[in-house]
CSV table of C-alpha atoms in Angstrom, one decimal:
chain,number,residue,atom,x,y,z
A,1229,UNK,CA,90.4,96.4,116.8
A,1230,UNK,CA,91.8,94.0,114.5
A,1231,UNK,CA,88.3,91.7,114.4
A,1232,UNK,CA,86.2,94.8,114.1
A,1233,UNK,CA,88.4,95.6,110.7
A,1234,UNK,CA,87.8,92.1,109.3
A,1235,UNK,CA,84.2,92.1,110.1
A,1236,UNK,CA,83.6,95.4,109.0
A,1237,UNK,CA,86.0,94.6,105.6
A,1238,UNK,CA,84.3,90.9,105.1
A,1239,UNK,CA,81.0,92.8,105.2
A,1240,UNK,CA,81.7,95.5,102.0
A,1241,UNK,CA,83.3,91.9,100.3
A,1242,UNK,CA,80.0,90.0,100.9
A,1243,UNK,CA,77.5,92.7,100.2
A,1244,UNK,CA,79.8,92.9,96.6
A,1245,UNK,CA,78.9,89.2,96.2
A,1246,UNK,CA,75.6,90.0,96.4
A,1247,UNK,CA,75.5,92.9,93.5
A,1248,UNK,CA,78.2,90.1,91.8
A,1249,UNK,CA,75.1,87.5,91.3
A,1250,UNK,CA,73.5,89.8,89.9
A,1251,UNK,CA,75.4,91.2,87.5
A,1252,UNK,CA,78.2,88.8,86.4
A,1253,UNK,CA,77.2,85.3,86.6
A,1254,UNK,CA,75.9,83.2,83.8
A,1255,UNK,CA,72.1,82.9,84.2
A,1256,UNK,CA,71.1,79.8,86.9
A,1257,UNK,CA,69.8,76.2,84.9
A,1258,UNK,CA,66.7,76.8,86.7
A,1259,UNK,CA,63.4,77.4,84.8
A,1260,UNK,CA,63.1,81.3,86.1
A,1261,UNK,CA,61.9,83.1,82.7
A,1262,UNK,CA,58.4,82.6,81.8
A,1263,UNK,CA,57.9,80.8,78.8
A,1264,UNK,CA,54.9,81.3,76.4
A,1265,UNK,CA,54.4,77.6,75.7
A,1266,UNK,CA,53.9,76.7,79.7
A,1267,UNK,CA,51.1,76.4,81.2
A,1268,UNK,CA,48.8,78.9,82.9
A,1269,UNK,CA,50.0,77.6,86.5
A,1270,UNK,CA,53.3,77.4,85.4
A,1271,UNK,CA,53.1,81.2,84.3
A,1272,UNK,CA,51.4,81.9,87.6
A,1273,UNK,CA,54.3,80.3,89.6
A,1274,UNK,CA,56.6,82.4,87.4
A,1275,UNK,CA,55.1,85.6,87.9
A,1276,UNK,CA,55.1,85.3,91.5
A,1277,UNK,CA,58.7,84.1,91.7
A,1278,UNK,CA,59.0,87.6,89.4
A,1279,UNK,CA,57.2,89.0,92.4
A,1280,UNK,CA,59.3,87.5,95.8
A,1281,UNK,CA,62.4,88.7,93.5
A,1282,UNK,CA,61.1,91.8,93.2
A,1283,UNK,CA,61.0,91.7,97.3
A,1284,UNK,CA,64.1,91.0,97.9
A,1285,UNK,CA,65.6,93.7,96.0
A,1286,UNK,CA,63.4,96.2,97.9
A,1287,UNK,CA,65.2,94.1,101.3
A,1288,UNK,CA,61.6,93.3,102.2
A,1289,UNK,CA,62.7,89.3,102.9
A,1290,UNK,CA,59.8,88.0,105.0
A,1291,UNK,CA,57.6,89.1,102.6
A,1292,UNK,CA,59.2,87.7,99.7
A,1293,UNK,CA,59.5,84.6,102.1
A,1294,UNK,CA,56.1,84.6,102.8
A,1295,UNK,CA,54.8,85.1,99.0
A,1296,UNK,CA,57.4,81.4,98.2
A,1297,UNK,CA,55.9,79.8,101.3
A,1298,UNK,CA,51.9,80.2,100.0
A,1299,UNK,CA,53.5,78.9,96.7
A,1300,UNK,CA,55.0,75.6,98.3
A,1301,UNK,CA,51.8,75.3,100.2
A,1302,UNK,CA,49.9,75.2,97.0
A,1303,UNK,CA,52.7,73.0,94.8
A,1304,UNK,CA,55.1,71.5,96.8
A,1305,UNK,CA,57.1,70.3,94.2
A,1306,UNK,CA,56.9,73.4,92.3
A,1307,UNK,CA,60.4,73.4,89.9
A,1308,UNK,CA,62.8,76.4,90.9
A,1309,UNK,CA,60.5,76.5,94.3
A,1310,UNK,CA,63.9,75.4,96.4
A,1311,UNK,CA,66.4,77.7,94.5
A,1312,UNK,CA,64.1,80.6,95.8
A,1313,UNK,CA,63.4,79.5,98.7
A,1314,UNK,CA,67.2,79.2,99.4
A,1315,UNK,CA,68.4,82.5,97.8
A,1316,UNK,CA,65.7,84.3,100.2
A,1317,UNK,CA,66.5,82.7,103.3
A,1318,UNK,CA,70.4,83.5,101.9
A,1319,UNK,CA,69.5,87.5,101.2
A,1320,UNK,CA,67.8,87.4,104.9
A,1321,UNK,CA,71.0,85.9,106.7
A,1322,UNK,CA,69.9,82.7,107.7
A,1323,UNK,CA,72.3,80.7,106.1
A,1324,UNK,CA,71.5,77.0,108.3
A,1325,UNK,CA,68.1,77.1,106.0
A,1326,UNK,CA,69.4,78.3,102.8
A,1327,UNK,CA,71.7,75.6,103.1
A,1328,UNK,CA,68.8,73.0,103.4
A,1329,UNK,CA,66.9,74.5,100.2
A,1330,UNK,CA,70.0,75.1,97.8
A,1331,UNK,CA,71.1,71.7,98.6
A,1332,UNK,CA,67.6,70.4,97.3
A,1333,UNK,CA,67.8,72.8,94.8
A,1334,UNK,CA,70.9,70.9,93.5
A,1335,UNK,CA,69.1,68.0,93.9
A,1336,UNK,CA,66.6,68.6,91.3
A,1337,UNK,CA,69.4,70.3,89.0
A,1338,UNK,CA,73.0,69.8,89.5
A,1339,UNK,CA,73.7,72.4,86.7
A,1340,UNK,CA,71.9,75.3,88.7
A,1341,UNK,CA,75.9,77.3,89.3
A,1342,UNK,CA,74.2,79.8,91.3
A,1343,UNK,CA,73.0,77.7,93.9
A,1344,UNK,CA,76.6,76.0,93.9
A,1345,UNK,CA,77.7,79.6,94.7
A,1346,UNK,CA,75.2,80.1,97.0
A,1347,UNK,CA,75.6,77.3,98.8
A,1348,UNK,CA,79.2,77.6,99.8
A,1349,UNK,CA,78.8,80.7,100.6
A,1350,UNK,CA,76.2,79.8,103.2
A,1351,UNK,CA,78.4,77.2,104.4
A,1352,UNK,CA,81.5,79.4,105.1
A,1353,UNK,CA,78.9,82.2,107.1
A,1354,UNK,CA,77.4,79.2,109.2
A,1355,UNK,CA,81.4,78.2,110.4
A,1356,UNK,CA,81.1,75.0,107.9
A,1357,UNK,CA,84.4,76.2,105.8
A,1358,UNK,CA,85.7,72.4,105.3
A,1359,UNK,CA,81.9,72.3,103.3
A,1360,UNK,CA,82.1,75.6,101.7
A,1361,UNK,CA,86.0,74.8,100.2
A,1362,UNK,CA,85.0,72.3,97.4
A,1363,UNK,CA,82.1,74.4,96.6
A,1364,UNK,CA,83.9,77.6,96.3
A,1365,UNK,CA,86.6,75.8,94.1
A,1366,UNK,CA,84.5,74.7,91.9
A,1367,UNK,CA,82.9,78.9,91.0
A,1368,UNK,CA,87.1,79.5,91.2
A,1369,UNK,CA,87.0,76.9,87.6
A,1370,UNK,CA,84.3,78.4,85.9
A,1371,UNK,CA,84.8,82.2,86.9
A,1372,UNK,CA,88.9,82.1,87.3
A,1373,UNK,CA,89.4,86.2,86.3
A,1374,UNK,CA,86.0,87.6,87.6
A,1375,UNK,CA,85.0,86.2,90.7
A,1376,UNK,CA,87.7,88.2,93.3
A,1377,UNK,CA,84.6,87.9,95.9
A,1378,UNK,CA,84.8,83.9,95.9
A,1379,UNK,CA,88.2,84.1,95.9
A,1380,UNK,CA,88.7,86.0,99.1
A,1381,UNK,CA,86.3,83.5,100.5
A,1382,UNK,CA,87.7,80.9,99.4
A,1383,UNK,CA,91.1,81.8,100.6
A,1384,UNK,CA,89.7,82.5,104.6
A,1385,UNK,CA,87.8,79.4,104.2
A,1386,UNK,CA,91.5,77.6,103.7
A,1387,UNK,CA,93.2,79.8,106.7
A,1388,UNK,CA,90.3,78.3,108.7
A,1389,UNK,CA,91.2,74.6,108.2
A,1390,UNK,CA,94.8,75.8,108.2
A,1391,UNK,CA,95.6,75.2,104.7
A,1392,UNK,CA,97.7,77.9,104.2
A,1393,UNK,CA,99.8,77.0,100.9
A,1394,UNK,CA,96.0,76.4,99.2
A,1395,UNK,CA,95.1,79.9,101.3
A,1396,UNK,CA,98.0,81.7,99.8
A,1397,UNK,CA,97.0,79.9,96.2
A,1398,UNK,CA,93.6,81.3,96.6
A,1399,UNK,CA,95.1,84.5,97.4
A,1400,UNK,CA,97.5,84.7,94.4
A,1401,UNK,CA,94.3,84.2,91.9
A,1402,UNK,CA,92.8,87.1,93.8
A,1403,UNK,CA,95.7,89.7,93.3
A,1404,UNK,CA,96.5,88.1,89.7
A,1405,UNK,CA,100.7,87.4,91.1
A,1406,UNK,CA,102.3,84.3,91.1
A,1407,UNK,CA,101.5,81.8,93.8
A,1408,UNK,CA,105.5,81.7,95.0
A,1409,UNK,CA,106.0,85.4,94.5
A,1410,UNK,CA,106.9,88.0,97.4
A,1411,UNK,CA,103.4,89.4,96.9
A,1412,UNK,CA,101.8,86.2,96.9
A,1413,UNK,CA,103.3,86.1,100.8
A,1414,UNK,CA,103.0,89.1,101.7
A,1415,UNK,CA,99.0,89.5,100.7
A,1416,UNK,CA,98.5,86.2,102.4
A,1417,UNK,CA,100.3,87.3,105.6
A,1418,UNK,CA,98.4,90.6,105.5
A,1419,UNK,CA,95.2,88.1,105.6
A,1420,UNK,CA,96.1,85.5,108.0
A,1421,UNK,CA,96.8,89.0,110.6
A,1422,UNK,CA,93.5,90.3,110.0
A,1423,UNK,CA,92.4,87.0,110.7
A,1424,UNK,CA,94.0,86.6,113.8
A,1425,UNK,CA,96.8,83.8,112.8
A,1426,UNK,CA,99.3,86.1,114.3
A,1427,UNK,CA,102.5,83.7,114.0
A,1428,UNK,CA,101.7,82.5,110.3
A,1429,UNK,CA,101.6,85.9,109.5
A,1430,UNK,CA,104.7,86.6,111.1
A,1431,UNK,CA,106.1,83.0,109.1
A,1432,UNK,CA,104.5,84.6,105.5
A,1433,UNK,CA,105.4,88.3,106.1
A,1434,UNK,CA,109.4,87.4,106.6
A,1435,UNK,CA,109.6,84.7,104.1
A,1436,UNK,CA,108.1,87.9,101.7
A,1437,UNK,CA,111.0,89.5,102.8
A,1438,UNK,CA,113.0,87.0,102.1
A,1439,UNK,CA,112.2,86.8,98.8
A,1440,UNK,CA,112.1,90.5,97.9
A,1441,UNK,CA,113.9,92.5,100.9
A,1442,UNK,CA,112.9,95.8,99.3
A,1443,UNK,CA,109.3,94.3,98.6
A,1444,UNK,CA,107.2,98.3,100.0
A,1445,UNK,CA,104.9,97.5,103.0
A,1446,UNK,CA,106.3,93.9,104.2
A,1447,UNK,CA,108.2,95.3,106.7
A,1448,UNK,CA,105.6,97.8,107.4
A,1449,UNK,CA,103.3,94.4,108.2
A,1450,UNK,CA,106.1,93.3,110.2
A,1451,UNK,CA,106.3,96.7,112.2
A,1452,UNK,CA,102.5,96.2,112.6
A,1453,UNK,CA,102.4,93.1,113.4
A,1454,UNK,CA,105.2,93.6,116.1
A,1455,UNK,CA,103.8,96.9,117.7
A,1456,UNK,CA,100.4,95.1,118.0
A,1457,UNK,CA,102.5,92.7,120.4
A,1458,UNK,CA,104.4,95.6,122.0
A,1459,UNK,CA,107.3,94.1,121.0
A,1460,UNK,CA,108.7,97.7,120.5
A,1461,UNK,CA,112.5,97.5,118.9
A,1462,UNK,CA,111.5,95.1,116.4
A,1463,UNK,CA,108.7,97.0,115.2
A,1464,UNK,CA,111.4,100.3,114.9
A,1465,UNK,CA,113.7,98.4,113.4
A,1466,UNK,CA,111.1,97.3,110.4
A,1467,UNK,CA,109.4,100.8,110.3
A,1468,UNK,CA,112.7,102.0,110.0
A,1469,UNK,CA,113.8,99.2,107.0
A,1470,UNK,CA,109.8,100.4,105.7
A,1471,UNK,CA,110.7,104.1,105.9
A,1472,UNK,CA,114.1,103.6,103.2
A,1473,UNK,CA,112.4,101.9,101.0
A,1474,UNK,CA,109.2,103.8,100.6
A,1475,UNK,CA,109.8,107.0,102.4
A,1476,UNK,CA,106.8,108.9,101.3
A,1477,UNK,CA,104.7,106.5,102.9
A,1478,UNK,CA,102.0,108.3,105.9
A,1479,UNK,CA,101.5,105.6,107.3
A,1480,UNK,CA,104.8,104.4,108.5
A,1481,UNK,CA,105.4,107.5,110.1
A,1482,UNK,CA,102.6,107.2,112.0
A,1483,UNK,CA,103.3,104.1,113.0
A,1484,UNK,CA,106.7,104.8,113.7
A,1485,UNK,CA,106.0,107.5,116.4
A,1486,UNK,CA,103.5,105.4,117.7
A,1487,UNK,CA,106.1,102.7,118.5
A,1488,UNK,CA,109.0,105.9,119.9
A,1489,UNK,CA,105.8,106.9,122.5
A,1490,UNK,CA,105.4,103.9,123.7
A,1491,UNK,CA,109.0,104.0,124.8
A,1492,UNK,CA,108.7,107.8,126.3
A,1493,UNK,CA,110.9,108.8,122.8
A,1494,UNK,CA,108.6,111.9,122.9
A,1495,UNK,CA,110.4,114.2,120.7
A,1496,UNK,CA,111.1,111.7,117.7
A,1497,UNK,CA,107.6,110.6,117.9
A,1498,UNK,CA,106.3,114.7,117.3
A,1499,UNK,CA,109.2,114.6,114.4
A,1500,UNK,CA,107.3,111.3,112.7
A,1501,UNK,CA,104.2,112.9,113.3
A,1502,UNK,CA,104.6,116.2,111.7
A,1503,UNK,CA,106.0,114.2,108.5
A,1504,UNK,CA,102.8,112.1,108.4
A,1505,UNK,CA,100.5,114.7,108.6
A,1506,UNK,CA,102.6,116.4,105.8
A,1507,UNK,CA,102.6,113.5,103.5
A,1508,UNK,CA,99.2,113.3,104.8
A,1509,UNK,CA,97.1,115.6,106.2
A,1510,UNK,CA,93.3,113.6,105.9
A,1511,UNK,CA,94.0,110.8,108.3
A,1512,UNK,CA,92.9,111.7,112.1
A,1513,UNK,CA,94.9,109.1,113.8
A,1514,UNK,CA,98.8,111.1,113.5
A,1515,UNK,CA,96.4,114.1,114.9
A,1516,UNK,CA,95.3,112.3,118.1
A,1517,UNK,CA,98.4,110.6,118.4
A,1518,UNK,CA,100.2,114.0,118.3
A,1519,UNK,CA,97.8,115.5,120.8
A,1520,UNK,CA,98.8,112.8,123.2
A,1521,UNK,CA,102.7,113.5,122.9
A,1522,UNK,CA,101.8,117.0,123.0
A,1523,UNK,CA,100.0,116.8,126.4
A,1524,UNK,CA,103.0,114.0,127.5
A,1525,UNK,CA,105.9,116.8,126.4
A,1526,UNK,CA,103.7,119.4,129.1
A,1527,UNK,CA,103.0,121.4,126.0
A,1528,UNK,CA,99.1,121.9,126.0
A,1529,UNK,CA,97.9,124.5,124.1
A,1530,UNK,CA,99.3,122.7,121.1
A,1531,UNK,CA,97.8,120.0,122.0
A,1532,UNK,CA,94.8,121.2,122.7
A,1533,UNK,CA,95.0,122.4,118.5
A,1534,UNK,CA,96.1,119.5,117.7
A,1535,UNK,CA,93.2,116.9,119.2
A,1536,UNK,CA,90.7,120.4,118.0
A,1537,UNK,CA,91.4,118.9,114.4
A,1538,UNK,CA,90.7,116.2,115.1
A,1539,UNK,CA,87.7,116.5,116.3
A,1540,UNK,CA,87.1,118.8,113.3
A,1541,UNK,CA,87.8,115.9,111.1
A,1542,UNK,CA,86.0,113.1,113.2
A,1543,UNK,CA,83.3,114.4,115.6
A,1544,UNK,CA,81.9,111.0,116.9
A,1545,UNK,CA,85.2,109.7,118.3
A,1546,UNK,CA,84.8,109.7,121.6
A,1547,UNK,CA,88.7,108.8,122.3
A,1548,UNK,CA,89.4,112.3,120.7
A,1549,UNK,CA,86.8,113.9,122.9
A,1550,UNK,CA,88.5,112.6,126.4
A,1551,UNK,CA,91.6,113.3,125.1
A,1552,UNK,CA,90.8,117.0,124.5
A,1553,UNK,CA,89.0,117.4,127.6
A,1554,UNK,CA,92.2,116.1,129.5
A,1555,UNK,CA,94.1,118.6,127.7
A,1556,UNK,CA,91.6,121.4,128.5
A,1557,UNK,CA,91.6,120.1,132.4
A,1558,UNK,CA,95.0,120.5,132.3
A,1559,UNK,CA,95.0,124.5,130.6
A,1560,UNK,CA,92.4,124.4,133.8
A,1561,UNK,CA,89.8,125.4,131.4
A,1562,UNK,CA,87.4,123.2,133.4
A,1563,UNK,CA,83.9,124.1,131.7
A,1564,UNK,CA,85.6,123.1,128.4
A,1565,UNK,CA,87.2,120.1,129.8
A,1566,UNK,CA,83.4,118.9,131.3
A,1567,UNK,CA,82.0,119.6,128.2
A,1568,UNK,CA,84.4,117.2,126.3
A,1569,UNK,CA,84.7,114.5,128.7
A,1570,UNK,CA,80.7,114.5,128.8
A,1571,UNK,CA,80.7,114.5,124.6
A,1572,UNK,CA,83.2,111.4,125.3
A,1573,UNK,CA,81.1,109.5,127.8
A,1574,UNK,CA,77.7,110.5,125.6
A,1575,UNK,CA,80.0,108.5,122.3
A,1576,UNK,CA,81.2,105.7,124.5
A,1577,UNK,CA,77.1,104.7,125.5
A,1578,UNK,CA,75.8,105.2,121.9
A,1579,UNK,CA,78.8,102.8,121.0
A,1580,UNK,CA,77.8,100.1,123.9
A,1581,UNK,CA,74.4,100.2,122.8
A,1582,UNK,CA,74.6,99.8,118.9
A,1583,UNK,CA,76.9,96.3,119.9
């Protein structure tokens, strides 16, 4: 669950990156604007770098990669040839040969900042992080307000090599807090858990703590982090600590009665759940939940409602769909119940087959 979150979170950040080169970096050194004063073949190479872009933007890669690759076959040494040729194969995915053609590019001008950019971005989504860190620090000193994509980057790449003071540094410049602050800690632990560093988020979370005890959601990481190990009363305990200092926050609640079910604490887990779906009444996760201690309590109609909402509000879960049809089986409304469970079984394939 946890590494389907960061992939699906890293992939918003990196498409952002994209529509950030774009828009907010200084123009590359490169010679990409025609000029009136070059010559015709120069024009000509112009216009159909004009054209590959043009390509790209539509998401048509090959053919923009096929439009550079007649052009190197005519001029091999064409000038901005390689920072195309590296941005396309970049735009496509196939970062082990935009690295080869951004590093050429660089070659021929080691002023062209977008292909620094570029290029350690290509290194950190091709596992090289320890290449993509002195690239990435050096967008971080020319762009040190706008660039919160690189930053982000640049702070994973650092939890990769396990440079976590430099990762939490990173971090810091992202969130615009001090490097030693609470927040500093606690955003860094809150990354380090998504990226699977489990006890150095645990070290960061309680030395945010530490810091600022009344700092809202650090003990609600803790509780996280702590349920997602099942260990149960010290996940309570910092829900509970989460729930006094920031008590209109739905999520703690939820996660709070998650943590009393696991324990068979039926009763206080419908309590938390009612106040979450009060506070907030859009998620479908209390709803499921809630269906599930419904059905444990021997109560079924309700939650039979209950898990009916959710379905209302998320139709292609296929979790919600077993669950209701369990519910139904046990009302002995068995043509409903099949109906569901075949719904949840029709989810679970389309799932399998789209990883």
């Amino acid at each position: 669950m946890l590494i389907r979150v960061a992939i699906l979170l890293l992939t918003i950040l990196l498409t952002a990156v994209d529509v950030g080169l774009a828009q907010s970096e200084p123009a590359p050194q490169t010679p990409h604007v025609a000029d009136k004063a070059q010559p015709p073949a120069a024009q000509t190479a112009t216009g159909n770098f004009e054209t590959a872009r043009k390509l790209m933007q539509e998401g048509k890669y090959d053919e923009a990669l096929t439009q550079l690759q007649a052009l190197a076959a005519q001029n091999p040494k064409l000038t901005g040839l390689s920072h195309e040729m590296g941005a396309a194969y970049y735009k496509k995915g196939d970062y082990l040969k935009a690295t080869g053609y951004l590093k050429q590019a660089l070659e021929e001008n080691p002023k062209d900042n977008e292909a620094v950019q570029l290029l350690g971005l290509s290194y950190y989504l091709s596992g090289r992080p320890n290449e993509a860190i002195p690239l990435l620090e050096k967008v971080q000193t020319w762009y040190p307000f706008a660039n919160v994509d690189a930053a982000y980057i640049l702070g994973v790449s650092y939890i990769q090599v396990k440079n976590y003071p430099q990762a939490r540094t990173a971090f810091a410049r992202m969130f615009d807090v001090p490097a030693d602050s609470a927040a500093s800690y606690l955003f860094t632990a809150r990354m380090l858990l998504r990226q699977e560093f489990d006890p150095i988020a645990e070290e960061y979370a309680q030395k945010a703590v530490a810091i600022d005890p009344k700092l809202p959601l650090a003990h609600f990481l803790l509780g996280e982090l702590y349920l997602y190990k099942s260990r149960i009363p010290e996940a309570i305990t910092e829900f509970e600590k989460e729930k006094t200092i920031n008590p209109a926050h739905a999520p703690t609640y939820y996660k709070l009665a998650d943590a009393y079910s696991r324990i068979q604490k039926f009763d206080d887990a419908e309590r938390l759940l009612q106040r979450s779906i009060w506070l907030d009444a859009t998620s479908t996760g209390p709803y499921i939940l809630m269906g599930k201690v419904l059905e444990k309590k021997g109560e079924f109609d309700l939650a039979v409602r209950a898990l009916q909402r959710a379905v209302t509000m998320d139709p292609n879960n296929s979790i919600t769909h077993h669950l209701l049809g369990q519910a139904y089986r046990d009302l002995g409304r068995n043509a409903d119940a099949e109906r569901e469970l075949k719904s949840a079984e029709q989810l679970q394939e389309r799932d399998s087959s789209k990883q």
